[in-house]
Amino acid sequence: KQKTAYEICACLVGSEMCIRDSINAEYGTRDKSAKTMSGFDDNVVVLKIGGSFLLKEGKPDVSALVDMAETVRDLLKSSAERRVVVVVGGGIAARNYIDAATVLHASAGLRDHLGVLVSRLNARVFVEALREIGVDAWSEPPESLQDVRLALSIKRVVVLGGLQPGQSTTAVAALCAEYCRAPRVIYGTNVDGVYTADPNSDPNAKKLNKVSYEKLRDLCCGGNNTLPGQYRIMDNVALTILERSSLDAVVLVGEKARILDAVSRDLNAIDADSEGCGTTICKTTIEANKK
């Protein structure tokens, strides 16, 4: 007769019992109160880092890698129950490979796949930056959402790049948040938020402290935003995922203080007078008052 899981657990001996007890001790006492009525787990943070943050002139920037790794370490220190999923983009290195493949008349799917491979390489070197400062992250970038959730049940930090062609790392971050029940996604970029137009060329451009899913779709999801290596602040796939699960997302400058603040900030309290808050992608739009 085949034994049930209960019967197997009851007859464990020796080292098997040690393994069972260590798993129960570490993962069986997670803070259930952190789960909200909507099913979100406030202990989970999803952080998307543009590959360009970790590269300098197309090469890994060790100083930037360590700085961002320290940000993740500080997130862990903020709560003993904190778990962090970090999604790393391909950056200029990915675009260089994509450009070369374009000249060689490679298909769009293949060019996308090159971008995925480069983002995974960036993610892997970021794992080493975490290890260097004593953060015990999952050792290899997962290649599926199922693997992300499994890794997050074992380690407090999981780092990954892209998952499949036709899907930006911006969308991957949204998918990870949805799949792992994180309430929000933090998008670390080189801009301080979303504007109604390009502030570098339009003096009338206004910063948005909050922007609705629909308005952001109108602002930045044009046809060119679906080409390999051309995914910008946001794309249709990412927006669709955020909207269907009512996930908040914050677009901000990828600096430690701003990221830490965005994780703990009450996004409902953001109004036209809020400063240093980046842009929250949610159900409403609020323009920032000019100072």
Short mmCIF file of C-alpha atoms in Angstrom, two decimals:
data_model
loop_
_atom_site.label_atom_id
_atom_site.label_comp_id
_atom_site.label_asym_id
_atom_site.label_seq_id
_atom_site.Cartn_x
_atom_site.Cartn_y
_atom_site.Cartn_z
CA LYS A 1 0.00 0.00 0.00
CA GLN A 2 1.32 3.44 -0.93
CA LYS A 3 1.93 5.64 2.11
CA THR A 4 0.30 9.03 2.49
CA ALA A 5 2.38 12.18 2.98
CA TYR A 6 1.31 12.19 6.63
CA GLU A 7 2.52 8.62 7.16
CA ILE A 8 5.84 9.36 5.45
CA CYS A 9 6.38 12.42 7.65
CA ALA A 10 5.56 10.41 10.79
CA CYS A 11 8.21 7.77 10.10
CA LEU A 12 11.13 10.07 9.23
CA VAL A 13 14.29 9.23 11.11
CA GLY A 14 17.72 10.71 11.74
CA SER A 15 18.92 13.26 9.20
CA GLU A 16 15.52 13.20 7.48
CA MET A 17 13.91 14.60 10.62
CA CYS A 18 16.60 17.29 10.82
CA ILE A 19 15.80 18.39 7.28
CA ARG A 20 12.06 18.44 8.03
CA ASP A 21 12.50 20.43 11.25
CA SER A 22 14.87 22.98 9.66
CA ILE A 23 12.37 23.63 6.85
CA ASN A 24 9.50 24.02 9.33
CA ALA A 25 11.55 26.38 11.48
CA GLU A 26 12.53 28.64 8.61
CA TYR A 27 9.44 28.64 6.43
CA GLY A 28 6.58 27.32 8.56
CA THR A 29 6.32 30.44 10.69
CA ARG A 30 6.05 33.13 8.04
CA ASP A 31 4.14 36.18 9.22
CA LYS A 32 0.62 35.44 7.99
CA SER A 33 -0.57 38.90 9.08
CA ALA A 34 1.39 40.44 6.22
CA LYS A 35 -1.12 39.05 3.73
CA THR A 36 -3.79 41.63 3.04
CA MET A 37 -7.48 41.05 2.39
CA SER A 38 -6.73 41.27 -1.34
CA GLY A 39 -4.30 38.37 -1.11
CA PHE A 40 -1.13 40.42 -1.51
CA ASP A 41 1.90 39.55 0.59
CA ASP A 42 3.44 42.79 1.87
CA ASN A 43 6.65 40.94 2.71
CA VAL A 44 7.46 40.48 -0.98
CA VAL A 45 9.17 43.28 -2.92
CA VAL A 46 9.78 43.19 -6.66
CA LEU A 47 12.53 45.51 -7.86
CA LYS A 48 13.28 46.05 -11.54
CA ILE A 49 16.74 47.43 -12.33
CA GLY A 50 17.63 48.70 -15.77
CA GLY A 51 20.72 46.96 -17.10
CA SER A 52 22.29 50.34 -17.81
CA PHE A 53 22.47 50.97 -14.03
CA LEU A 54 24.88 48.08 -13.64
CA LEU A 55 26.96 48.78 -16.74
CA LYS A 56 29.43 51.49 -17.64
CA GLU A 57 30.30 51.88 -21.32
CA GLY A 58 28.71 48.50 -21.91
CA LYS A 59 30.84 46.75 -19.25
CA PRO A 60 29.86 45.59 -15.74
CA ASP A 61 30.38 48.45 -13.26
CA VAL A 62 31.53 46.80 -10.02
CA SER A 63 30.86 49.92 -7.96
CA ALA A 64 27.29 50.20 -9.27
CA LEU A 65 26.73 46.48 -8.75
CA VAL A 66 27.79 46.71 -5.10
CA ASP A 67 25.75 49.88 -4.50
CA MET A 68 22.59 48.22 -5.77
CA ALA A 69 23.39 45.05 -3.85
CA GLU A 70 23.61 47.16 -0.68
CA THR A 71 20.15 48.51 -1.46
CA VAL A 72 18.80 44.97 -1.53
CA ARG A 73 20.61 44.20 1.73
CA ASP A 74 18.97 47.24 3.36
CA LEU A 75 15.57 46.06 2.15
CA LEU A 76 16.17 42.75 3.91
CA LYS A 77 17.20 44.55 7.10
CA SER A 78 13.91 46.47 7.16
CA SER A 79 12.01 43.29 8.03
CA ALA A 80 12.98 39.78 9.06
CA GLU A 81 10.20 38.47 6.81
CA ARG A 82 11.22 40.51 3.77
CA ARG A 83 11.80 38.68 0.50
CA VAL A 84 13.04 40.39 -2.65
CA VAL A 85 12.76 39.52 -6.31
CA VAL A 86 15.20 41.50 -8.47
CA VAL A 87 14.66 41.64 -12.23
CA VAL A 88 17.67 42.91 -14.19
CA GLY A 89 17.43 44.32 -17.71
CA GLY A 90 19.86 43.89 -20.57
CA GLY A 91 20.84 47.55 -20.98
CA ILE A 92 23.13 48.86 -23.69
CA ALA A 93 24.95 45.52 -23.92
CA ALA A 94 21.75 43.81 -25.04
CA ARG A 95 21.04 46.54 -27.56
CA ASN A 96 24.56 46.17 -29.00
CA TYR A 97 23.98 42.47 -29.65
CA ILE A 98 20.53 43.16 -31.04
CA ASP A 99 21.94 45.81 -33.39
CA ALA A 100 24.59 43.39 -34.63
CA ALA A 101 21.98 40.68 -35.19
CA THR A 102 19.80 43.16 -37.07
CA VAL A 103 22.63 43.87 -39.52
CA LEU A 104 22.92 40.11 -39.97
CA HIS A 105 19.19 39.95 -40.77
CA ALA A 106 18.34 37.82 -37.75
CA SER A 107 14.64 37.37 -36.98
CA ALA A 108 12.91 39.51 -34.36
CA GLY A 109 12.49 36.41 -32.20
CA LEU A 110 16.20 35.64 -32.28
CA ARG A 111 17.09 39.25 -31.51
CA ASP A 112 14.72 39.18 -28.56
CA HIS A 113 16.33 35.95 -27.37
CA LEU A 114 19.77 37.60 -27.44
CA GLY A 115 18.39 40.33 -25.19
CA VAL A 116 17.07 37.69 -22.79
CA LEU A 117 20.48 35.98 -22.64
CA VAL A 118 22.31 39.24 -21.92
CA SER A 119 19.84 40.16 -19.15
CA ARG A 120 20.42 36.76 -17.55
CA LEU A 121 24.17 37.35 -17.68
CA ASN A 122 23.66 40.73 -15.96
CA ALA A 123 21.49 39.01 -13.36
CA ARG A 124 24.13 36.36 -12.73
CA VAL A 125 26.88 38.89 -12.08
CA PHE A 126 24.52 40.77 -9.75
CA VAL A 127 24.13 37.56 -7.74
CA GLU A 128 27.91 37.66 -7.24
CA ALA A 129 27.69 41.28 -6.06
CA LEU A 130 25.13 40.20 -3.46
CA ARG A 131 27.33 37.30 -2.39
CA GLU A 132 30.30 39.67 -2.05
CA ILE A 133 28.49 41.73 0.62
CA GLY A 134 27.09 38.72 2.45
CA VAL A 135 23.59 38.40 0.95
CA ASP A 136 22.69 34.76 0.39
CA ALA A 137 20.70 34.90 -2.84
CA TRP A 138 19.47 32.07 -5.07
CA SER A 139 22.57 31.13 -7.04
CA GLU A 140 21.22 31.00 -10.61
CA PRO A 141 18.70 33.24 -12.42
CA PRO A 142 15.39 31.33 -12.73
CA GLU A 143 14.01 30.90 -16.24
CA SER A 144 10.32 30.50 -15.42
CA LEU A 145 7.79 31.98 -13.02
CA GLN A 146 7.40 28.61 -11.33
CA ASP A 147 11.13 28.55 -10.65
CA VAL A 148 10.99 32.11 -9.27
CA ARG A 149 8.35 31.19 -6.72
CA LEU A 150 10.14 27.98 -5.76
CA ALA A 151 13.44 29.81 -5.29
CA LEU A 152 11.72 32.50 -3.21
CA SER A 153 10.38 29.84 -0.85
CA ILE A 154 13.97 28.79 -0.13
CA LYS A 155 16.03 32.00 -0.33
CA ARG A 156 15.07 35.55 0.63
CA VAL A 157 16.53 37.02 -2.57
CA VAL A 158 16.00 35.82 -6.14
CA VAL A 159 17.59 37.54 -9.14
CA LEU A 160 16.58 36.95 -12.74
CA GLY A 161 16.70 38.46 -16.20
CA GLY A 162 14.29 37.93 -19.07
CA LEU A 163 12.10 34.87 -19.44
CA GLN A 164 11.15 34.60 -23.11
CA PRO A 165 11.28 36.48 -26.43
CA GLY A 166 8.60 39.10 -27.03
CA GLN A 167 8.51 40.03 -23.36
CA SER A 168 10.44 42.90 -21.78
CA THR A 169 12.03 42.67 -18.33
CA THR A 170 9.56 45.43 -17.43
CA ALA A 171 6.78 42.90 -18.09
CA VAL A 172 8.73 40.16 -16.32
CA ALA A 173 8.83 42.28 -13.15
CA ALA A 174 5.05 42.76 -13.32
CA LEU A 175 4.56 39.02 -13.85
CA CYS A 176 6.79 38.19 -10.88
CA ALA A 177 4.78 40.55 -8.67
CA GLU A 178 1.51 39.00 -9.82
CA TYR A 179 2.76 35.41 -9.47
CA CYS A 180 4.41 35.95 -6.06
CA ARG A 181 1.58 38.20 -4.77
CA ALA A 182 3.72 41.29 -4.24
CA PRO A 183 1.53 44.41 -3.88
CA ARG A 184 3.77 46.69 -5.95
CA VAL A 185 6.69 46.82 -8.36
CA ILE A 186 9.54 49.31 -8.02
CA TYR A 187 11.05 50.33 -11.37
CA GLY A 188 14.51 51.85 -10.88
CA THR A 189 15.30 54.04 -13.89
CA ASN A 190 17.46 57.02 -14.85
CA VAL A 191 14.48 59.43 -14.74
CA ASP A 192 12.54 60.84 -11.78
CA GLY A 193 9.16 59.75 -13.06
CA VAL A 194 6.69 59.91 -15.92
CA TYR A 195 6.01 63.18 -17.76
CA THR A 196 3.22 64.23 -20.10
CA ALA A 197 5.91 64.75 -22.77
CA ASP A 198 9.68 64.59 -23.11
CA PRO A 199 10.90 67.24 -20.60
CA ASN A 200 14.19 67.55 -22.50
CA SER A 201 12.44 68.84 -25.60
CA ASP A 202 9.08 70.17 -24.39
CA PRO A 203 9.15 73.04 -21.85
CA ASN A 204 5.46 72.45 -21.15
CA ALA A 205 5.96 68.84 -20.07
CA LYS A 206 4.46 68.15 -16.66
CA LYS A 207 5.56 65.51 -14.20
CA LEU A 208 2.88 63.10 -13.06
CA ASN A 209 2.99 62.05 -9.42
CA LYS A 210 0.37 59.45 -10.30
CA VAL A 211 -0.64 58.14 -13.71
CA SER A 212 -3.49 55.81 -14.58
CA TYR A 213 -2.86 52.62 -16.51
CA GLU A 214 -4.85 53.96 -19.44
CA LYS A 215 -3.12 57.35 -19.63
CA LEU A 216 0.32 55.75 -19.45
CA ARG A 217 -0.70 53.42 -22.24
CA ASP A 218 -1.54 56.47 -24.36
CA LEU A 219 1.75 58.19 -23.43
CA CYS A 220 4.33 55.52 -24.07
CA CYS A 221 2.94 52.40 -25.72
CA GLY A 222 3.35 53.25 -29.37
CA GLY A 223 4.15 50.75 -32.12
CA ASN A 224 7.95 51.12 -31.86
CA ASN A 225 7.80 50.05 -28.22
CA THR A 226 7.45 46.39 -29.20
CA LEU A 227 10.65 46.04 -31.22
CA PRO A 228 13.55 44.00 -29.78
CA GLY A 229 15.60 46.16 -27.41
CA GLN A 230 13.15 49.08 -27.71
CA TYR A 231 11.05 48.56 -24.59
CA ARG A 232 10.93 51.89 -22.75
CA ILE A 233 9.57 52.89 -19.32
CA MET A 234 6.50 50.76 -19.85
CA ASP A 235 4.94 48.51 -22.48
CA ASN A 236 1.50 47.10 -23.19
CA VAL A 237 2.21 43.65 -21.75
CA ALA A 238 3.47 45.08 -18.45
CA LEU A 239 0.56 47.52 -18.19
CA THR A 240 -1.98 44.80 -18.88
CA ILE A 241 -0.55 42.65 -16.07
CA LEU A 242 -0.42 45.56 -13.60
CA GLU A 243 -3.97 46.59 -14.40
CA ARG A 244 -5.60 43.15 -14.37
CA SER A 245 -4.29 42.45 -10.86
CA SER A 246 -4.58 46.04 -9.56
CA LEU A 247 -0.86 46.18 -8.88
CA ASP A 248 0.75 49.51 -8.10
CA ALA A 249 4.07 50.34 -9.70
CA VAL A 250 6.49 53.14 -8.92
CA VAL A 251 8.82 54.62 -11.53
CA LEU A 252 11.71 56.53 -9.97
CA VAL A 253 15.42 57.23 -10.04
CA GLY A 254 17.17 54.02 -9.05
CA GLU A 255 18.92 55.38 -5.96
CA LYS A 256 19.02 53.60 -2.61
CA ALA A 257 17.15 56.22 -0.57
CA ARG A 258 14.37 56.56 -3.15
CA ILE A 259 13.93 52.81 -3.53
CA LEU A 260 13.75 52.23 0.22
CA ASP A 261 11.25 55.06 0.56
CA ALA A 262 9.08 53.72 -2.28
CA VAL A 263 8.83 50.30 -0.62
CA SER A 264 7.54 51.70 2.67
CA ARG A 265 5.64 54.79 1.46
CA ASP A 266 1.84 54.97 1.65
CA LEU A 267 1.08 55.41 -2.03
CA ASN A 268 -2.48 56.50 -1.27
CA ALA A 269 -1.10 59.59 0.47
CA ILE A 270 0.72 60.87 -2.63
CA ASP A 271 -0.81 64.06 -3.99
CA ALA A 272 0.13 66.98 -6.24
CA ASP A 273 2.44 68.44 -3.58
CA SER A 274 4.40 65.24 -2.89
CA GLU A 275 8.12 65.47 -3.70
CA GLY A 276 10.74 62.85 -4.50
CA CYS A 277 8.01 60.23 -4.96
CA GLY A 278 8.62 59.31 -8.59
CA THR A 279 5.44 58.34 -10.42
CA THR A 280 2.95 55.79 -9.13
CA ILE A 281 1.14 53.80 -11.81
CA CYS A 282 -2.34 53.08 -10.47
CA LYS A 283 -5.98 53.89 -11.24
CA THR A 284 -5.79 57.69 -11.10
CA THR A 285 -3.71 60.54 -12.55
CA ILE A 286 -2.32 63.46 -10.53
CA GLU A 287 -0.03 66.13 -11.97
CA ALA A 288 2.71 67.44 -9.69
CA ASN A 289 2.53 71.07 -8.62
CA LYS A 290 5.50 73.07 -9.86
CA LYS A 291 7.70 74.41 -7.06
#
